Amino acid sequence: MLVDGFGRELTGIRVSLTDRCNFDCVYCHNEGLGDTRGPMDPQDDEMTTDEVVRILEVAAEFGVDAVKFTGGEPMLRGDLEEIIDRTPSTMEISMTTNGTFLPGRAEALVDAGLERVNVSQDSMDPEAFAEITKAGAYDRVLEGIDAALDAGLDPVKLNMVVFDQTAPYIPEMVERVGKEKGLQLQLIEYMPELTGHHEWAIDIDRVHGWLEERAERIEVREMHGRKRYWINGGMVEIVDPVENPSFCANCHRVRVTPEGELKGCLNRTDDYVSMDPMTKPAIRAAFQEVVANRVPFYGEYMIRNGDGEWELNEKYLQTPTTAD
Ligand code: SAM
């Protein structure tokens, strides 16, 4: 097991399989990797199936027991079933998707070994949905959610990024997961760190308060101290990482870019480590280097100055990586 200098054990890995996407969500941080590219043919620089599997085998050697496939849109990879099928059996396998390719394919993914899925649904209003995602596939996403449920993925978590354009739809989404068996709602605080538009952010404590007033039961999860609210039988969870040191103190994952670099923090752009030439020794060395350099973003990489504003800790003005 790899442990960083802050006592955080590495237990999870988030693999961005492509940065191609058929949506162009206005808020998207693309896993910290800059703009997504439109749907197009597979890129030469994307990791091959074998490379993804090799990285996961090394992760499993180090005791990592959960992988999440993401992107871009991970379902644009035609080899997703094969990747899932070849993922070490010690790992729990999940995926975050926009849902549009689940109809007709969800069952094959489950057969390959997919255990959990998050589907992004930011609104229940088709027009607002089109405005946010720059795509007109609202009905297709609903079909995708149904396909995931039919394939036996239970629960299906609906990811909703909370910002000023989506906040009006929170009550309807809460009602939706209360009514429909198998669905849960994950409200994700809008993260402006890489995307800018700080003015879109809304006060997440108000959302907590709104849910608290209506909840019949509240549970605090060990993971990130996340709160779960049970409302009319439905489960709603809030993910609130922004300016939240306790969230970062409980972060146990590293990330893989579509080109095969490893990084330790979503919000940092200075911590990429190449895994070239993608041999197991090179991959192991990259894991060790990334974990050794991992620090909590809020509370260590960013610290509060005398005015209470977050600023870069000067220790990290120049972080050495193999890329330097
Ligand atoms: N295409 C897939 C999808 O639509 O879910 C996977 C990629 S998407 C980058 C993964 C997750 O990141 C989505 O659930 C989305 O809600 C979340 N996300 C993207 N940008 C965000 C931001 N600026 N703040 C908070 N969450 C964000």
Tab-separated table of N, CA, C and O in Angstrom, residues 252-318:
chain	number	residue	atom	x	y	z
A	252	HIS	N	-8.112	9.824	-1.369
A	252	HIS	CA	-7.260	8.619	-1.423
A	252	HIS	C	-7.031	8.155	-2.860
A	252	HIS	O	-6.801	6.981	-3.092
A	253	ARG	N	-7.134	9.064	-3.835
A	253	ARG	CA	-7.038	8.589	-5.212
A	253	ARG	C	-5.988	9.347	-6.041
A	253	ARG	O	-5.664	10.491	-5.748
A	254	VAL	N	-5.507	8.646	-7.069
A	254	VAL	CA	-4.701	9.308	-8.086
A	254	VAL	C	-5.466	9.236	-9.407
A	254	VAL	O	-6.471	8.526	-9.509
A	255	ARG	N	-4.973	9.978	-10.390
A	255	ARG	CA	-5.685	10.095	-11.660
A	255	ARG	C	-4.775	9.774	-12.839
A	255	ARG	O	-3.580	10.082	-12.786
A	256	VAL	N	-5.364	9.202	-13.862
A	256	VAL	CA	-4.618	8.888	-15.075
A	256	VAL	C	-5.230	9.688	-16.220
A	256	VAL	O	-6.451	9.722	-16.385
A	257	THR	N	-4.367	10.353	-17.010
A	257	THR	CA	-4.857	11.134	-18.145
A	257	THR	C	-5.005	10.213	-19.363
A	257	THR	O	-4.385	9.137	-19.414
A	258	PRO	N	-5.775	10.633	-20.376
A	258	PRO	CA	-5.957	9.771	-21.557
A	258	PRO	C	-4.643	9.428	-22.246
A	258	PRO	O	-4.522	8.396	-22.882
A	259	GLU	N	-3.651	10.291	-22.106
A	259	GLU	CA	-2.358	10.036	-22.762
A	259	GLU	C	-1.444	9.170	-21.905
A	259	GLU	O	-0.326	8.845	-22.312
A	260	GLY	N	-1.897	8.851	-20.682
A	260	GLY	CA	-1.093	7.960	-19.858
A	260	GLY	C	-0.138	8.662	-18.925
A	260	GLY	O	0.967	8.187	-18.672
A	261	GLU	N	-0.543	9.812	-18.417
A	261	GLU	CA	0.237	10.435	-17.344
A	261	GLU	C	-0.517	10.222	-16.044
A	261	GLU	O	-1.746	10.080	-16.036
A	262	LEU	N	0.251	10.255	-14.951
A	262	LEU	CA	-0.365	10.054	-13.639
A	262	LEU	C	-0.326	11.378	-12.905
A	262	LEU	O	0.633	12.136	-13.039
A	263	LYS	N	-1.382	11.673	-12.149
A	263	LYS	CA	-1.362	12.895	-11.345
A	263	LYS	C	-2.072	12.672	-10.025
A	263	LYS	O	-2.923	11.780	-9.913
A	264	GLY	N	-1.738	13.499	-9.042
A	264	GLY	CA	-2.227	13.247	-7.692
A	264	GLY	C	-3.380	14.116	-7.259
A	264	GLY	O	-3.964	13.879	-6.199
A	265	CYS	N	-3.726	15.138	-8.052
A	265	CYS	CA	-4.778	16.063	-7.593
A	265	CYS	C	-5.504	16.652	-8.791
A	265	CYS	O	-4.868	17.120	-9.740
A	266	LEU	N	-6.824	16.638	-8.734
A	266	LEU	CA	-7.639	17.201	-9.811
A	266	LEU	C	-7.279	18.656	-10.080
A	266	LEU	O	-7.184	19.082	-11.226
A	267	ASN	N	-7.084	19.426	-9.001
A	267	ASN	CA	-6.963	20.871	-9.158
A	267	ASN	C	-5.578	21.354	-9.565
A	267	ASN	O	-5.414	22.524	-9.878
A	268	ARG	N	-4.590	20.459	-9.525
A	268	ARG	CA	-3.235	20.919	-9.832
A	268	ARG	C	-2.867	20.677	-11.288
A	268	ARG	O	-3.281	19.703	-11.892
A	269	THR	N	-2.078	21.590	-11.838
A	269	THR	CA	-1.631	21.437	-13.218
A	269	THR	C	-0.113	21.233	-13.262
A	269	THR	O	0.488	21.206	-14.324
A	270	ASP	N	0.490	21.078	-12.069
A	270	ASP	CA	1.949	20.974	-12.013
A	270	ASP	C	2.409	19.630	-11.441
A	270	ASP	O	3.537	19.513	-10.983
A	271	ASP	N	1.517	18.632	-11.462
A	271	ASP	CA	1.904	17.378	-10.792
A	271	ASP	C	1.831	16.154	-11.711
A	271	ASP	O	1.697	15.030	-11.251
A	272	TYR	N	1.902	16.398	-13.035
A	272	TYR	CA	1.836	15.274	-13.979
A	272	TYR	C	3.149	14.498	-13.985
A	272	TYR	O	4.216	15.097	-14.019
A	273	VAL	N	3.051	13.179	-13.973
A	273	VAL	CA	4.247	12.342	-14.087
A	273	VAL	C	4.017	11.357	-15.233
A	273	VAL	O	3.010	10.648	-15.273
A	274	SER	N	4.957	11.330	-16.160
A	274	SER	CA	4.834	10.434	-17.310
A	274	SER	C	5.053	8.974	-16.874
A	274	SER	O	5.856	8.710	-15.983
A	275	MET	N	4.308	8.054	-17.499
A	275	MET	CA	4.530	6.631	-17.209
A	275	MET	C	5.306	5.962	-18.345
A	275	MET	O	5.461	4.748	-18.371
A	276	ASP	N	5.770	6.779	-19.297
A	276	ASP	CA	6.554	6.220	-20.406
A	276	ASP	C	7.772	5.458	-19.897
A	276	ASP	O	8.339	5.879	-18.891
A	277	PRO	N	8.168	4.383	-20.502
A	277	PRO	CA	7.646	3.774	-21.735
A	277	PRO	C	6.520	2.770	-21.462
A	277	PRO	O	6.316	1.847	-22.241
A	278	MET	N	5.773	3.004	-20.367
A	278	MET	CA	4.604	2.178	-20.056
A	278	MET	C	4.940	0.721	-19.757
A	278	MET	O	4.133	-0.171	-20.005
A	279	THR	N	6.145	0.506	-19.280
A	279	THR	CA	6.486	-0.832	-18.775
A	279	THR	C	6.056	-0.867	-17.309
A	279	THR	O	5.881	0.194	-16.687
A	280	LYS	N	5.920	-2.060	-16.748
A	280	LYS	CA	5.509	-2.116	-15.336
A	280	LYS	C	6.499	-1.395	-14.419
A	280	LYS	O	6.072	-0.641	-13.536
A	281	PRO	N	7.831	-1.554	-14.596
A	281	PRO	CA	8.742	-0.798	-13.716
A	281	PRO	C	8.534	0.722	-13.830
A	281	PRO	O	8.560	1.436	-12.825
A	282	ALA	N	8.309	1.221	-15.060
A	282	ALA	CA	8.118	2.668	-15.242
A	282	ALA	C	6.805	3.114	-14.584
A	282	ALA	O	6.725	4.178	-13.960
A	283	ILE	N	5.785	2.276	-14.691
A	283	ILE	CA	4.491	2.623	-14.089
A	283	ILE	C	4.609	2.621	-12.559
A	283	ILE	O	4.136	3.539	-11.884
A	284	ARG	N	5.303	1.608	-12.045
A	284	ARG	CA	5.494	1.546	-10.574
A	284	ARG	C	6.229	2.790	-10.086
A	284	ARG	O	5.847	3.390	-9.082
A	285	ALA	N	7.279	3.179	-10.821
A	285	ALA	CA	8.071	4.343	-10.398
A	285	ALA	C	7.199	5.602	-10.408
A	285	ALA	O	7.286	6.449	-9.509
A	286	ALA	N	6.346	5.721	-11.420
A	286	ALA	CA	5.475	6.901	-11.504
A	286	ALA	C	4.505	6.935	-10.316
A	286	ALA	O	4.271	7.991	-9.713
A	287	PHE	N	3.943	5.776	-9.963
A	287	PHE	CA	3.033	5.724	-8.804
A	287	PHE	C	3.764	6.202	-7.552
A	287	PHE	O	3.240	6.998	-6.772
A	288	GLN	N	4.989	5.698	-7.380
A	288	GLN	CA	5.736	6.058	-6.168
A	288	GLN	C	6.026	7.554	-6.141
A	288	GLN	O	5.860	8.207	-5.116
A	289	GLU	N	6.387	8.105	-7.299
A	289	GLU	CA	6.715	9.539	-7.346
A	289	GLU	C	5.463	10.397	-7.105
A	289	GLU	O	5.499	11.362	-6.337
A	290	VAL	N	4.369	10.022	-7.750
A	290	VAL	CA	3.147	10.825	-7.596
A	290	VAL	C	2.661	10.796	-6.146
A	290	VAL	O	2.292	11.828	-5.579
A	291	VAL	N	2.683	9.623	-5.553
A	291	VAL	CA	2.185	9.526	-4.176
A	291	VAL	C	3.128	10.281	-3.230
A	291	VAL	O	2.676	10.984	-2.317
A	292	ALA	N	4.421	10.193	-3.498
A	292	ALA	CA	5.382	10.917	-2.639
A	292	ALA	C	5.135	12.426	-2.713
A	292	ALA	O	5.336	13.146	-1.729
A	293	ASN	N	4.690	12.905	-3.886
A	293	ASN	CA	4.480	14.355	-4.059
A	293	ASN	C	3.057	14.820	-3.772
A	293	ASN	O	2.750	16.003	-3.902
A	294	ARG	N	2.172	13.871	-3.429
A	294	ARG	CA	0.763	14.236	-3.218
A	294	ARG	C	0.607	15.053	-1.938
A	294	ARG	O	1.093	14.639	-0.893
A	295	VAL	N	-0.087	16.161	-2.042
A	295	VAL	CA	-0.390	16.928	-0.821
A	295	VAL	C	-1.849	17.365	-0.895
A	295	VAL	O	-2.394	17.525	-1.984
A	296	PRO	N	-2.505	17.562	0.250
A	296	PRO	CA	-3.890	18.052	0.198
A	296	PRO	C	-3.928	19.416	-0.488
A	296	PRO	O	-3.091	20.279	-0.186
A	297	PHE	N	-4.848	19.604	-1.432
A	297	PHE	CA	-4.920	20.879	-2.165
A	297	PHE	C	-5.292	22.009	-1.203
A	297	PHE	O	-4.539	22.966	-1.048
A	298	TYR	N	-6.445	21.878	-0.566
A	298	TYR	CA	-6.835	22.904	0.416
A	298	TYR	C	-6.253	22.543	1.776
A	298	TYR	O	-6.430	21.437	2.262
A	299	GLY	N	-5.525	23.452	2.357
A	299	GLY	CA	-4.944	23.214	3.676
A	299	GLY	C	-3.450	22.984	3.627
A	299	GLY	O	-2.781	23.047	4.648
A	300	GLU	N	-2.909	22.717	2.399
A	300	GLU	CA	-1.469	22.519	2.287
A	300	GLU	C	-0.942	23.180	1.006
A	300	GLU	O	-0.128	24.080	1.083
A	301	TYR	N	-1.434	22.757	-0.142
A	301	TYR	CA	-0.985	23.387	-1.395
A	301	TYR	C	-1.507	24.821	-1.434
A	301	TYR	O	-0.791	25.748	-1.788
A	302	MET	N	-2.751	24.976	-1.046
A	302	MET	CA	-3.352	26.311	-0.895
A	302	MET	C	-3.564	26.546	0.597
A	302	MET	O	-4.098	25.671	1.290
A	303	ILE	N	-3.143	27.699	1.065
A	303	ILE	CA	-3.341	28.012	2.486
A	303	ILE	C	-3.986	29.399	2.593
A	303	ILE	O	-3.926	30.188	1.649
A	304	ARG	N	-4.585	29.649	3.732
A	304	ARG	CA	-5.233	30.958	3.912
A	304	ARG	C	-4.188	31.997	4.311
A	304	ARG	O	-3.351	31.746	5.171
A	305	ASN	N	-4.257	33.173	3.699
A	305	ASN	CA	-3.348	34.253	4.099
A	305	ASN	C	-3.984	35.053	5.240
A	305	ASN	O	-5.071	34.708	5.727
A	306	GLY	N	-3.316	36.088	5.673
A	306	GLY	CA	-3.778	36.884	6.811
A	306	GLY	C	-5.178	37.463	6.623
A	306	GLY	O	-5.900	37.704	7.602
A	307	ASP	N	-5.591	37.669	5.346
A	307	ASP	CA	-6.934	38.218	5.081
A	307	ASP	C	-7.986	37.106	4.943
A	307	ASP	O	-9.132	37.361	4.577
A	308	GLY	N	-7.548	35.859	5.183
A	308	GLY	CA	-8.504	34.749	5.078
A	308	GLY	C	-8.695	34.271	3.650
A	308	GLY	O	-9.524	33.407	3.375
A	309	GLU	N	-7.910	34.824	2.692
A	309	GLU	CA	-8.027	34.395	1.289
A	309	GLU	C	-7.112	33.190	1.059
A	309	GLU	O	-6.038	33.104	1.648
A	310	TRP	N	-7.530	32.276	0.156
A	310	TRP	CA	-6.677	31.134	-0.186
A	310	TRP	C	-5.564	31.599	-1.112
A	310	TRP	O	-5.820	32.323	-2.081
A	311	GLU	N	-4.339	31.188	-0.813
A	311	GLU	CA	-3.246	31.497	-1.739
A	311	GLU	C	-2.274	30.328	-1.791
A	311	GLU	O	-2.226	29.492	-0.883
A	312	LEU	N	-1.505	30.273	-2.892
A	312	LEU	CA	-0.564	29.172	-3.084
A	312	LEU	C	0.499	29.206	-1.995
A	312	LEU	O	1.118	30.244	-1.756
A	313	ASN	N	0.692	28.068	-1.343
A	313	ASN	CA	1.745	27.924	-0.350
A	313	ASN	C	3.087	28.036	-1.079
A	313	ASN	O	3.347	27.283	-2.017
A	314	GLU	N	3.922	28.976	-0.669
A	314	GLU	CA	5.129	29.246	-1.471
A	314	GLU	C	6.072	28.052	-1.569
A	314	GLU	O	6.858	27.969	-2.510
A	315	LYS	N	5.915	27.071	-0.648
A	315	LYS	CA	6.699	25.833	-0.754
A	315	LYS	C	6.522	25.161	-2.114
A	315	LYS	O	7.353	24.411	-2.568
A	316	TYR	N	5.332	25.373	-2.722
A	316	TYR	CA	4.996	24.630	-3.942
A	316	TYR	C	5.120	25.479	-5.203
A	316	TYR	O	4.625	25.103	-6.259
A	317	LEU	N	5.778	26.626	-5.068
A	317	LEU	CA	5.943	27.461	-6.257
A	317	LEU	C	6.663	26.696	-7.367
A	317	LEU	O	6.372	26.851	-8.529
A	318	GLN	N	7.578	25.817	-6.991
A	318	GLN	CA	8.284	24.986	-7.976
A	318	GLN	C	8.263	23.559	-7.497
A	318	GLN	O	9.053	23.190	-6.636
